[in-house]
Structure formats: structure tokens, C-alpha cells
mmCIF file of C-alpha atoms in Angstrom:
data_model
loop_
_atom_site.group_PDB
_atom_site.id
_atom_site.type_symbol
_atom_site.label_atom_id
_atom_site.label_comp_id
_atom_site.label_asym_id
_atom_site.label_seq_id
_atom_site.Cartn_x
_atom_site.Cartn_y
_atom_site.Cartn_z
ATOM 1 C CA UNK P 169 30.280 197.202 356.714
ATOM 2 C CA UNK P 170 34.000 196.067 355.732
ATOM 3 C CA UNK P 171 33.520 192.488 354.231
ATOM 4 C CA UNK P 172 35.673 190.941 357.217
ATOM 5 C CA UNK P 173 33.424 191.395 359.212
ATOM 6 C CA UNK P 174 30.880 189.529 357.296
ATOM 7 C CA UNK P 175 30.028 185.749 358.750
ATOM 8 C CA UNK P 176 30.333 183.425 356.153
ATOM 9 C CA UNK P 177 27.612 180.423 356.512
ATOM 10 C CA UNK P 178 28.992 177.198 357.301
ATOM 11 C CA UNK P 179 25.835 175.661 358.622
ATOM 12 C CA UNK P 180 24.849 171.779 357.790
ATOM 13 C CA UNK P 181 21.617 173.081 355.602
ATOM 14 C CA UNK P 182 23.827 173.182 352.501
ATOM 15 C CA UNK P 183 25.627 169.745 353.008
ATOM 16 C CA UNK P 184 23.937 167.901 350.290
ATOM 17 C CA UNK P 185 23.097 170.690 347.823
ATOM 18 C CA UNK P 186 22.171 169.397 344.454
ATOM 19 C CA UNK P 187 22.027 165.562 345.325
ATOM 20 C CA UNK P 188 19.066 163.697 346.032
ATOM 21 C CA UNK P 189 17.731 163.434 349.135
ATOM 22 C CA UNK P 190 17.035 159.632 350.940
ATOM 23 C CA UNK P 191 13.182 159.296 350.962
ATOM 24 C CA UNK P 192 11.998 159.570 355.039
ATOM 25 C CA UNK P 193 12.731 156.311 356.805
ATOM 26 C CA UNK P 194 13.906 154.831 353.637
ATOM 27 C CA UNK P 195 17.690 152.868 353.188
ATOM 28 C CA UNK P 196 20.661 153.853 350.902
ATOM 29 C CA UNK P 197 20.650 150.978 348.951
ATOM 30 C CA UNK P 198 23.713 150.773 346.986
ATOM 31 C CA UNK P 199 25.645 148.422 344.158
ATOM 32 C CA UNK P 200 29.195 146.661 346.412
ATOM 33 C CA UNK P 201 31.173 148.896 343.579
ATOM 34 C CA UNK P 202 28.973 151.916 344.623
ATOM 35 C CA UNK P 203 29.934 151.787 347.636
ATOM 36 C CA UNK P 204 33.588 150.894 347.173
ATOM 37 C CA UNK P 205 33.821 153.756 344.859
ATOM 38 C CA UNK P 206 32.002 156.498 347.436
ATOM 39 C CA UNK P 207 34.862 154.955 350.112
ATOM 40 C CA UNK P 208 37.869 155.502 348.099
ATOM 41 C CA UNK P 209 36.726 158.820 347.521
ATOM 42 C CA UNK P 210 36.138 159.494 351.149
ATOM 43 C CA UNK P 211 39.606 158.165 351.890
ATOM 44 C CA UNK P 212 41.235 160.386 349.031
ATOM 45 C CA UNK P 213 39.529 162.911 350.234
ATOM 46 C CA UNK P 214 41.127 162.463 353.910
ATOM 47 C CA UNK P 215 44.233 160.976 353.328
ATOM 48 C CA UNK P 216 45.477 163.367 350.124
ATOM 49 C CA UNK P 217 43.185 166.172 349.400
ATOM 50 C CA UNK P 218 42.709 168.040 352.440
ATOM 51 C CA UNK P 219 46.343 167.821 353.134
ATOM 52 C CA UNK P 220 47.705 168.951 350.283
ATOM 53 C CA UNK P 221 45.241 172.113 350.516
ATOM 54 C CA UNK P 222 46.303 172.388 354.019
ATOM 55 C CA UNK P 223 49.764 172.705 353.442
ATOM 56 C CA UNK P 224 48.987 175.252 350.581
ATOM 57 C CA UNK P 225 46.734 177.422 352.988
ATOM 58 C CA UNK P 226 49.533 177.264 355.490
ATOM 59 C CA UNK P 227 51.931 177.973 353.264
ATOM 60 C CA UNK P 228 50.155 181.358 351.692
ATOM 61 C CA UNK P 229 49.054 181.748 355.451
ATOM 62 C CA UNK P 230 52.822 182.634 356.372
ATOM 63 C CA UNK P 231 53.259 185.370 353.824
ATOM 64 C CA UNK P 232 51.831 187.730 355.596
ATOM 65 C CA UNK P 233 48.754 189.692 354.184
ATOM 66 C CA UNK P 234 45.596 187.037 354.411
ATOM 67 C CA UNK P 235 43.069 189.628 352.949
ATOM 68 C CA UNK P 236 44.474 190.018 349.154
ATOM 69 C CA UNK P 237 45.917 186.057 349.589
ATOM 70 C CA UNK P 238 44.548 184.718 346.541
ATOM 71 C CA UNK P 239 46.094 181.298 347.574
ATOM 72 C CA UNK P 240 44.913 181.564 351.055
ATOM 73 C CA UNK P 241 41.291 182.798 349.829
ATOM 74 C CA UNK P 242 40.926 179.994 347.442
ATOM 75 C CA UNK P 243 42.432 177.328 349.796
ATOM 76 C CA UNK P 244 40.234 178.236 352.703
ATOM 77 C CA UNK P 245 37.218 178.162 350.145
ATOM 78 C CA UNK P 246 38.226 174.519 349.272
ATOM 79 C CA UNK P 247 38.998 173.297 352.725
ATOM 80 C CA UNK P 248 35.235 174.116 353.256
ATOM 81 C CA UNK P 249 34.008 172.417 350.169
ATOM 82 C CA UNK P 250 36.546 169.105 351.050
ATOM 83 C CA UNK P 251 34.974 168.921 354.739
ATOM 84 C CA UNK P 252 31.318 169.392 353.207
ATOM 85 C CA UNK P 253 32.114 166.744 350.848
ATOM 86 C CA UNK P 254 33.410 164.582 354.038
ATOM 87 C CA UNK P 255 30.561 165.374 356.087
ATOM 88 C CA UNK P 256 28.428 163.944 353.209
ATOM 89 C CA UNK P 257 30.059 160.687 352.158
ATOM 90 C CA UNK P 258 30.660 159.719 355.941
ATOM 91 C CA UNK P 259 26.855 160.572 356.218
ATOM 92 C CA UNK P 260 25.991 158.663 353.573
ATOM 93 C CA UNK P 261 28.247 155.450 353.876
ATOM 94 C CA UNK P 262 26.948 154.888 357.368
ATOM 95 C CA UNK P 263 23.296 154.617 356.218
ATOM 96 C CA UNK P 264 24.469 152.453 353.561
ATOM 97 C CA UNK P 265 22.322 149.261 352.494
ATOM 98 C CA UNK P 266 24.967 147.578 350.450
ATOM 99 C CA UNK P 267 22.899 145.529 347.919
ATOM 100 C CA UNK P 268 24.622 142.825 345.265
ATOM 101 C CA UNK P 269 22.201 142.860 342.598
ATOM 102 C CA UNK P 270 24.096 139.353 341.393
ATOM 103 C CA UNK P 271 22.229 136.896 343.634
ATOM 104 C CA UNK P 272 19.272 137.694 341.571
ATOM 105 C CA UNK P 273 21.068 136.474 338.115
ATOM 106 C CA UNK P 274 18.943 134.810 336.070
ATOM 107 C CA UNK P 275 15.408 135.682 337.359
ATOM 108 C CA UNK P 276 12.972 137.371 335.229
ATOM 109 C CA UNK P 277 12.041 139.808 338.014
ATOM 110 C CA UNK P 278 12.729 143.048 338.470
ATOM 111 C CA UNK P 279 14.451 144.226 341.725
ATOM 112 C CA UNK P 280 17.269 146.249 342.576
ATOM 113 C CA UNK P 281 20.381 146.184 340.040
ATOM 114 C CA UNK P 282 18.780 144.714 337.613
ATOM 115 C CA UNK P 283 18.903 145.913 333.586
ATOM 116 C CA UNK P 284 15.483 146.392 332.248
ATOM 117 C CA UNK P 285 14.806 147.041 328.658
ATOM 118 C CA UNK P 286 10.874 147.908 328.479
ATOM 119 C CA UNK P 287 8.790 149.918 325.836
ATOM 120 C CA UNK P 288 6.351 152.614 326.987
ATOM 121 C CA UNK P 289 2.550 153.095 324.796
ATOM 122 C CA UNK P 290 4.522 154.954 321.958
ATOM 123 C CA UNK P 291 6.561 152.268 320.598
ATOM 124 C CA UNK P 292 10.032 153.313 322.275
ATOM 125 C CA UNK P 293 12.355 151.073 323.840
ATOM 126 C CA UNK P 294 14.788 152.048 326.693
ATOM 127 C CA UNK P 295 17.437 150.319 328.622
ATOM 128 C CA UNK P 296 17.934 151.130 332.261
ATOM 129 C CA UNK P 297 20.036 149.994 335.708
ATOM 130 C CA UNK P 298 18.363 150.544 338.476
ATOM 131 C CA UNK P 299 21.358 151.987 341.046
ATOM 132 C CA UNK P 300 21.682 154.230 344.199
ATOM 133 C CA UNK P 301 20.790 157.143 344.109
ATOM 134 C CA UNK P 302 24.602 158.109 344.975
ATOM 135 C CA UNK P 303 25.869 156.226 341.957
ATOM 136 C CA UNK P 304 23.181 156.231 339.253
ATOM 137 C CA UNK P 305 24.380 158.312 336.502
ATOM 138 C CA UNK P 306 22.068 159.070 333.745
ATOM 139 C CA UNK P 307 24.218 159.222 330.580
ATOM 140 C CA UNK P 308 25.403 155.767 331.676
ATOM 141 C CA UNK P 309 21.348 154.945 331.822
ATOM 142 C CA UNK P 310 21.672 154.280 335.455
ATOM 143 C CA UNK P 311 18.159 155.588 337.305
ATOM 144 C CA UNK P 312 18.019 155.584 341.001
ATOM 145 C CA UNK P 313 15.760 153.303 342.494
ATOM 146 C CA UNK P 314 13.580 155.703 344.185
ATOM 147 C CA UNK P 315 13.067 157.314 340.183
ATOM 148 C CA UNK P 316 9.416 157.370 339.337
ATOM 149 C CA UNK P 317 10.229 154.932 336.519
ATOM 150 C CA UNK P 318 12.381 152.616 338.568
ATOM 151 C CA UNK P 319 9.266 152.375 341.534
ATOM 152 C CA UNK P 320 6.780 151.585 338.910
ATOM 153 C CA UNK P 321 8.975 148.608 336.936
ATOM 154 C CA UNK P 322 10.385 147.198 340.834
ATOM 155 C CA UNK P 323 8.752 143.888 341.243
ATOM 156 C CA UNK P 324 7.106 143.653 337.914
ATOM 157 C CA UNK P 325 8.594 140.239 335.382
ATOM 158 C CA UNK P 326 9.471 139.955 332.218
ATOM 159 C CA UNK P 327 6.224 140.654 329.972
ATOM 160 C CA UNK P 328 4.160 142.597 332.518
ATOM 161 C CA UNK P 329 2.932 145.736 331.986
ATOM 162 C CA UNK P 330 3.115 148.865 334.359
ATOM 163 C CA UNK P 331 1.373 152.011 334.824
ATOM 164 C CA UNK P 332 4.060 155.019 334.662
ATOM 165 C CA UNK P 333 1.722 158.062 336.240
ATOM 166 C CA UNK P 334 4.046 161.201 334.555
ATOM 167 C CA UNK P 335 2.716 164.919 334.499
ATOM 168 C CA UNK P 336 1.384 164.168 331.026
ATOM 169 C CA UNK P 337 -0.547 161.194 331.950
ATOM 170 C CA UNK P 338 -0.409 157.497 332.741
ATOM 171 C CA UNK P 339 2.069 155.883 330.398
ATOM 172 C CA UNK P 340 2.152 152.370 329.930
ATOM 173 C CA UNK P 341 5.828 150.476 330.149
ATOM 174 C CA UNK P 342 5.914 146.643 329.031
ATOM 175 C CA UNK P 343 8.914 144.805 330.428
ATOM 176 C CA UNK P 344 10.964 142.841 327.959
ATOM 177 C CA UNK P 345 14.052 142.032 329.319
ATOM 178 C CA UNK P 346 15.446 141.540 333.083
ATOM 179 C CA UNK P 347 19.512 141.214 333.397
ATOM 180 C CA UNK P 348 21.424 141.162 336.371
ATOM 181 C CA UNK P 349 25.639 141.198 336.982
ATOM 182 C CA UNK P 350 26.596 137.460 336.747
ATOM 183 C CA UNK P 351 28.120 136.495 340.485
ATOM 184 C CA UNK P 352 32.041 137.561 341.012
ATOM 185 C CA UNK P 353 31.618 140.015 338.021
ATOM 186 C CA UNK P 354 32.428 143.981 338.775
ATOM 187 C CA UNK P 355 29.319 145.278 337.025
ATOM 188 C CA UNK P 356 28.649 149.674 337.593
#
């Protein structure tokens, strides 16, 4: 069968490929600058993106020959990962929770935002954000709040100890340190 004949699959299973799903009936929490960030991406997505690879695909579109259009090809291929990518962050900024981890500056407990420093059984000490799962990046340290590790520290206060159940075993994590953003500051 020629390959032009062949369906390609644009069906909504694929839509969030490789990202993390919400947990069922949970919320999207997320930072203000999360949020702002996943909008102005959305926007440049709408507003510059997909026209400029619109005008390209009409452009090689015109020339005649589609099937050996490298230009057409490749812009049609985009156009489908730029609506995906639409389809996602409109998804995802409708369920938002947006969540300012500031009004919880100076407490000593642990909720969502905050900066934890803890050491787990073995003596090693870590620094982590808690963050959205569509913002936490983990070479920043940022771990989404649904993270094993973020659950077990959420709620706990400086100096408590919490059990971290891991495939090796229960660890233990001790809480030394909770930070937040000051108020007015663009923390993330």
C-alpha cells in the first residue's frame, strides 16, 4: 500500500506524552510565575509560532509537488506538534490551581512552594522546591508536589521526621529547614 494512503494518527491519546499526568480528582496546583510562564508560551505559541509555520506550509504548498515537499512535510509535521502543544497548555491552564507559596513566609511548615532542606537515615542533605508538576524541573531541584518525596515532607515542620516508603525500603527524612518566596518577590 502506497504510503498516501496511510492515516496518520492524530487522536487525543498522545496529547500529553512524556509529562506527568494530574492524579484522579486532584488540582494543578501551580507557582503565579508557573503559570505566567505556561501562558506566554500558549500565547507565543498562537500568536507567532503557528503562523509563521503556516505561512511556510503555504508557501511550499504552492510549489506544486506536496509528496517530495520537504518544507511542506516538515511544516505539516510541526503544525501538528504546535496544536498538540495548544491542546495541552489550554488543557492544563484551565484546571489550574494558581498557588502563591509567599503567604506562607516565615512558617516552619511545610506546604506547597516551600524550600526544604532535610537529611534522609544516611547522613545526606538535599535541598528541594516543591512546584507543579508543569514547572518543577529537576536540575533546578524543583520536585512536583505529587513526588513521593514531596507527599511524605507536605505538612511535616521544621525538625520532624518522615517516613519516605522507596522500593528499597522505608527511608527516614528529618526536616531542617522550611523557606518560602518573601511576598512581591518573583521566586521559580
Amino acid at each position: 500500500m502506497s504510503k498516501a494512503f496511510t492515516k496518520e494518527s492524530d487522536g487525543d491519546d498522545d496529547d500529553e506524552v512524556g509529562l506527568p499526568p494530574l492524579p484522579p480528582g486532584g488540582k494543578n496546583y501551580i507557582t503565579p510565575q508557573g503559570f505566567e510562564r505556561l501562558k506566554t508560551e500558549l500565547l507565543d505559541l498562537i500568536d507567532n509560532e503557528r503562523p509563521r509555520i503556516v505561512e511556510i506550509v503555504h508557501w511550499a504548498a504552492s510549489n506544486g509537488d506536496r509528496s517530495e515537499n520537504g518544507d511542506y512535510l516538515y511544516g505539516k509535521k510541526r503544525l501538528r506538534e504546535i496544536d498538540r502543544r495548544i491542546r495541552f497548555l489550554t488543557k492544563r491552564l484551565e484546571i489550574a490551581e494558581v498557588v502563591d507559596p509567599s503567604v506562607h513566609a516565615g512558617s516552619e511548615q511545610i506546604y506547597f512552594g516551600a524550600t526544604v532542606t532535610y537529611v534522609d537515615d544516611e547522613g545526606e542533605e538535599r535541598t528541594i522546591t516543591i512546584m507543579g508538576i508543569d514547572e518543577a524541573d529537576s536540575a533546578r531541584q524543583q520536585v512536583s508536589w505529587i513526588a513521593p518525596v514531596s507527599r511524605a515532607l507536605l505538612k511535616a515542620r521544621v525538625g520532624d521526621e518522615v517516613a519516605l516508603p522507596t522500593p528499597a525500603g522505608v527511608r527516614t527524612l528529618e526536616v531542617l529547614e522550611v523557606t518560602y518566596p518573601e511576598p512581591g518577590s518573583a521566586a521559580g
